[in-house]
């Protein structure tokens, strides 16, 4: 969608979308049984879009300065300056400002601006963005319950250093992910968060955040804070997340299935194993440090070459302890934390897809209701015509019909209200279901009843005008729902595509850094073990060994034995 | 044969010189001078320095199941050696022996060389006998290694390496005949038991402590203690690390499976992720390999060295026992002498002025009441005491000599043990270091290989 490259996609898009959407909805109504042609219509922009390089977190800022001419503020200008901007969390300080209990503020540095925010403010920024952009993948923030304590022991202390360091890292990632998002980076709320000039409470209580509707399902997808929105939104139903769709879109079924699998896999095997592995490494590190100390103590008791050999071995073990600690840190930062972040991403995407699903249900429900209303109207009009005809006929021979209405009324009477107030629900008219042949009889009884009524003419007329009104409102709502569905479908799809690329890039980084960390770990340990080995070689040989003169023939003896035991060691 | 025997046991005779304890390391390094007799061997070395007459390199290999399919099946090992020791008739003796033969060898070496640290044999591993696993290749290989180490330790011992028993063990074709002979006519002078043993047995107090502890042995004891502590602690910690490594092995395996699963989901990068998964698997395999080929043998050796050190400690304890014998005997002797002196004082009429204190006075009084207070019985008693004193004096002299000789022998034994210990520590640590180095090198290769593969993932972000 061009919308994504636009610096201000939503406002520009609305007009075009509405025209497209209205035509779509009309098409749908005319051919309700076949799969909505809008699907193809909706798909096409995304497909064409996929072939184009999507502005990605890394490069998005390159093309944007070209479009972007009106910066909303300095942060905006800085974020889209084209350079490789990086938001830093430079510090985490304990403070008691505006509070009775101490808390941690994170010092955020974005270019020249410095802002201080506490964790809860990040939390509210995140949830605000989620409400503002119901169709975008808002990056996660570290979970409240610190992403488990793989390495360090769980400590309830708020000041837990490791936890703060982890939060610091992950919050920084969160901010940078927003800064690199092609749309989110333009959000002024985010800019104000970075600027830190106004207090966050004030931002929360001023537009656009103060304008957020209670139920975002009854607000436009492209801009839930739009105040000039049509009242027809109120007419949209509020479906549950599990309500089944009659004409689901295959690609979103696929997306939902994939997201579920992905979430389960990440949350299950990946994270569990990684956590266990990190725990094990931390235990190993502890053991190595103990063993290193033990060997050093051991060496003190010995003398000469043996002592220094043991000491060097102890140093190698000590070095292993150091390198393992390092490895552990790197694995935690570059493997476990991103992994956890992606677990969170998965659940965010799940919610996103639920939102779209609900939008789709809204559309289908509205369409059904509209159809029912139209049928009802037809019914009214038919009976109106019937009544007129009857009236005409009665005018000609009123006497013929007189005895029958009594019995008829008793039988059919109770069902009458049902037909008068057709439920505004997708279910088809129960009357029609029962038997098509009843149509005439119904119409007849309706007419007769109308004739019996105090003022049948007025009631019918009222019904007709009311239904017409509802229909026109529903038509508006359907139009809006179609528009929203189309918009959220394509936007979510586009952001999913962007997310997929980001995921591949991150997985690449994660695996590379894991390989590198392990390699560095091996290298460090290799060096110290080689040093130890050199020292071990210095231990004098036992006096009971082959004299040098005979070694040519004799050395084969002991070295053979030794190789026997170590043959497998060297021969791999 | 007889002459050689004498030769061998000459070296065991204890030298009572108390020359400086310091080792002349360089002299000892040049040590294995090829002296064929021990007679002149004292001069170039300190008396406590061990001397190697030549070399004896032994191998235990090639375990074979004998009499298979019968209930008498057993495993025999090829015992071979390379040597330049004159006691051997061949430079490359070899024979096939079974575990029981090793047991015989050890039992009789212990008997014949009480002051030497005779290495300990591996356990009989009863469980394997019951389950029948003793013919499994793993068991046979483990036992072979243990027996090899046992024989190597004996061969490294300058005295044991020249014992006739070992010679017969290594080259005799009539080992069974020899075993019987050896039982019937144990070589060497039986250390005259009789009185010393009898008395010392009665005096022996398990809780007694050496009253005049020898600084040298105190130090030695302490050092042995520390060494064993070091070994025990290392063993415990290394075992723990081994356990962790095993756990990590499983973890990396599981992670590999998980990454593979992720590869299935991420259709775009399935291939690189599979490669990465393989690397994780490979790393897990390397961890396993390291544990099996380096850490495990190391731990076995560590434990074996610990048992050897226990044997060494036992010899040190035996030395203390000898000193204790001497001290207790001396005490006893002085007590008896005192009693005799007192009696003679009474006889010569100086009872009151004997100044022997309250207890002696009371004893006299009691004797007087019992009517045993006549000089004749006293003279009789004194005569008996005199005989006892004579006996005890001899015993004390012998005990003193034994104790001193044992001390000297122990000092030398410690040197020998130190040598073996160093050699084994070297072998052990060096194998361990080799294993670690090999592991890290292979692992570096593995990780290096995967990085470019992943880097090839195209990212258009």
mmCIF file of C-alpha atoms in Angstrom, chain A residues 119-248:
data_model
loop_
_atom_site.group_PDB
_atom_site.id
_atom_site.type_symbol
_atom_site.label_atom_id
_atom_site.label_comp_id
_atom_site.label_asym_id
_atom_site.label_seq_id
_atom_site.Cartn_x
_atom_site.Cartn_y
_atom_site.Cartn_z
ATOM 1 C CA UNK A 119 8.478 1.204 33.626
ATOM 2 C CA UNK A 120 4.771 1.853 34.011
ATOM 3 C CA UNK A 121 5.016 4.735 31.554
ATOM 4 C CA UNK A 122 6.572 2.473 28.960
ATOM 5 C CA UNK A 123 3.704 0.131 29.645
ATOM 6 C CA UNK A 124 1.142 2.842 29.049
ATOM 7 C CA UNK A 125 2.951 4.039 25.913
ATOM 8 C CA UNK A 126 2.754 0.530 24.597
ATOM 9 C CA UNK A 127 -0.917 0.064 25.385
ATOM 10 C CA UNK A 128 -1.733 3.525 24.001
ATOM 11 C CA UNK A 129 -0.043 2.683 20.748
ATOM 12 C CA UNK A 130 -1.931 -0.556 20.591
ATOM 13 C CA UNK A 131 -5.188 1.326 20.868
ATOM 14 C CA UNK A 132 -4.144 4.004 18.438
ATOM 15 C CA UNK A 133 -2.998 1.508 15.865
ATOM 16 C CA UNK A 134 -5.193 -1.556 16.206
ATOM 17 C CA UNK A 135 -3.883 -2.876 12.915
ATOM 18 C CA UNK A 136 -0.165 -2.632 13.574
ATOM 19 C CA UNK A 137 2.259 -4.930 15.359
ATOM 20 C CA UNK A 138 3.281 -2.841 18.325
ATOM 21 C CA UNK A 139 6.610 -4.119 19.702
ATOM 22 C CA UNK A 140 6.444 -5.675 23.165
ATOM 23 C CA UNK A 141 8.007 -4.415 26.348
ATOM 24 C CA UNK A 142 9.644 -6.767 28.848
ATOM 25 C CA UNK A 143 7.036 -8.628 30.813
ATOM 26 C CA UNK A 144 6.228 -7.381 34.229
ATOM 27 C CA UNK A 145 7.345 -10.639 35.739
ATOM 28 C CA UNK A 146 10.955 -10.315 34.635
ATOM 29 C CA UNK A 147 11.448 -12.722 31.782
ATOM 30 C CA UNK A 148 12.059 -15.424 34.226
ATOM 31 C CA UNK A 149 15.328 -15.750 35.922
ATOM 32 C CA UNK A 150 17.185 -18.217 33.872
ATOM 33 C CA UNK A 151 20.589 -17.361 35.091
ATOM 34 C CA UNK A 152 20.269 -15.352 38.218
ATOM 35 C CA UNK A 153 18.394 -16.519 41.197
ATOM 36 C CA UNK A 154 14.926 -15.152 41.449
ATOM 37 C CA UNK A 155 14.926 -12.215 43.739
ATOM 38 C CA UNK A 156 11.871 -10.300 44.664
ATOM 39 C CA UNK A 157 13.877 -7.165 45.222
ATOM 40 C CA UNK A 158 12.750 -4.357 42.992
ATOM 41 C CA UNK A 159 16.313 -3.197 42.686
ATOM 42 C CA UNK A 160 17.445 -6.535 41.374
ATOM 43 C CA UNK A 161 20.385 -5.389 39.317
ATOM 44 C CA UNK A 162 20.134 -8.074 36.699
ATOM 45 C CA UNK A 163 16.449 -7.422 36.202
ATOM 46 C CA UNK A 164 17.003 -3.701 35.761
ATOM 47 C CA UNK A 165 19.794 -4.309 33.297
ATOM 48 C CA UNK A 166 17.572 -6.666 31.353
ATOM 49 C CA UNK A 167 14.697 -4.201 31.337
ATOM 50 C CA UNK A 168 17.035 -1.463 30.265
ATOM 51 C CA UNK A 169 18.151 -3.502 27.276
ATOM 52 C CA UNK A 170 14.698 -4.645 26.310
ATOM 53 C CA UNK A 171 13.081 -1.231 26.731
ATOM 54 C CA UNK A 172 15.757 0.209 24.512
ATOM 55 C CA UNK A 173 14.979 -2.426 21.920
ATOM 56 C CA UNK A 174 11.319 -1.543 22.243
ATOM 57 C CA UNK A 175 11.937 2.164 21.582
ATOM 58 C CA UNK A 176 14.210 1.469 18.644
ATOM 59 C CA UNK A 177 11.745 -0.914 17.104
ATOM 60 C CA UNK A 178 9.135 1.837 17.175
ATOM 61 C CA UNK A 179 11.628 4.333 15.830
ATOM 62 C CA UNK A 180 12.281 2.052 12.883
ATOM 63 C CA UNK A 181 8.669 1.273 12.197
ATOM 64 C CA UNK A 182 7.554 3.053 9.012
ATOM 65 C CA UNK A 183 4.318 4.287 10.555
ATOM 66 C CA UNK A 184 4.794 4.232 14.296
ATOM 67 C CA UNK A 185 7.902 6.371 14.023
ATOM 68 C CA UNK A 186 5.680 9.221 12.871
ATOM 69 C CA UNK A 187 3.449 9.135 15.897
ATOM 70 C CA UNK A 188 3.658 12.365 17.783
ATOM 71 C CA UNK A 189 2.774 10.646 21.058
ATOM 72 C CA UNK A 190 5.949 8.665 20.678
ATOM 73 C CA UNK A 191 7.885 11.832 19.921
ATOM 74 C CA UNK A 192 6.578 13.416 23.041
ATOM 75 C CA UNK A 193 7.564 10.356 25.013
ATOM 76 C CA UNK A 194 11.106 10.777 23.757
ATOM 77 C CA UNK A 195 11.142 14.510 24.209
ATOM 78 C CA UNK A 196 10.275 14.331 27.841
ATOM 79 C CA UNK A 197 9.289 17.980 27.909
ATOM 80 C CA UNK A 198 5.745 17.426 29.005
ATOM 81 C CA UNK A 199 4.874 15.013 31.720
ATOM 82 C CA UNK A 200 3.539 11.735 30.522
ATOM 83 C CA UNK A 201 0.319 12.161 32.456
ATOM 84 C CA UNK A 202 -0.364 15.261 30.446
ATOM 85 C CA UNK A 203 0.221 13.410 27.204
ATOM 86 C CA UNK A 204 -2.176 10.743 28.344
ATOM 87 C CA UNK A 205 -4.865 13.307 29.050
ATOM 88 C CA UNK A 206 -4.570 15.260 25.851
ATOM 89 C CA UNK A 207 -5.532 14.334 22.312
ATOM 90 C CA UNK A 208 -5.195 11.975 20.659
ATOM 91 C CA UNK A 209 -4.966 9.647 23.625
ATOM 92 C CA UNK A 210 -7.804 11.314 25.488
ATOM 93 C CA UNK A 211 -10.046 10.806 22.460
ATOM 94 C CA UNK A 212 -9.602 7.047 22.309
ATOM 95 C CA UNK A 213 -12.995 5.333 22.205
ATOM 96 C CA UNK A 214 -13.993 2.817 24.797
ATOM 97 C CA UNK A 215 -14.492 0.086 22.268
ATOM 98 C CA UNK A 216 -12.093 0.228 19.374
ATOM 99 C CA UNK A 217 -14.234 -2.199 17.467
ATOM 100 C CA UNK A 218 -16.806 0.590 17.122
ATOM 101 C CA UNK A 219 -14.279 3.035 15.781
ATOM 102 C CA UNK A 220 -12.558 3.280 12.456
ATOM 103 C CA UNK A 221 -9.545 1.006 12.106
ATOM 104 C CA UNK A 222 -7.409 3.590 10.425
ATOM 105 C CA UNK A 223 -7.893 6.157 13.150
ATOM 106 C CA UNK A 224 -9.829 5.196 16.245
ATOM 107 C CA UNK A 225 -9.677 8.749 17.562
ATOM 108 C CA UNK A 226 -11.460 10.243 14.571
ATOM 109 C CA UNK A 227 -14.166 12.410 16.040
ATOM 110 C CA UNK A 228 -15.912 13.298 12.836
ATOM 111 C CA UNK A 229 -16.738 9.704 12.230
ATOM 112 C CA UNK A 230 -20.138 8.611 11.076
ATOM 113 C CA UNK A 231 -22.615 7.606 13.798
ATOM 114 C CA UNK A 232 -23.215 4.461 11.790
ATOM 115 C CA UNK A 233 -20.316 2.929 13.756
ATOM 116 C CA UNK A 234 -22.690 2.632 16.653
ATOM 117 C CA UNK A 235 -24.791 0.305 14.571
ATOM 118 C CA UNK A 236 -21.929 -2.181 14.215
ATOM 119 C CA UNK A 237 -22.292 -5.315 16.320
ATOM 120 C CA UNK A 238 -19.746 -6.250 18.973
ATOM 121 C CA UNK A 239 -18.899 -9.840 18.120
ATOM 122 C CA UNK A 240 -16.902 -12.212 20.219
ATOM 123 C CA UNK A 241 -13.423 -13.278 19.147
ATOM 124 C CA UNK A 242 -14.521 -16.841 18.571
ATOM 125 C CA UNK A 243 -17.549 -16.091 16.447
ATOM 126 C CA UNK A 244 -17.194 -18.183 13.298
ATOM 127 C CA UNK A 245 -16.866 -16.601 9.914
ATOM 128 C CA UNK A 246 -18.904 -17.808 6.992
ATOM 129 C CA UNK A 247 -16.495 -16.651 4.368
ATOM 130 C CA UNK A 248 -13.099 -16.603 6.043
#
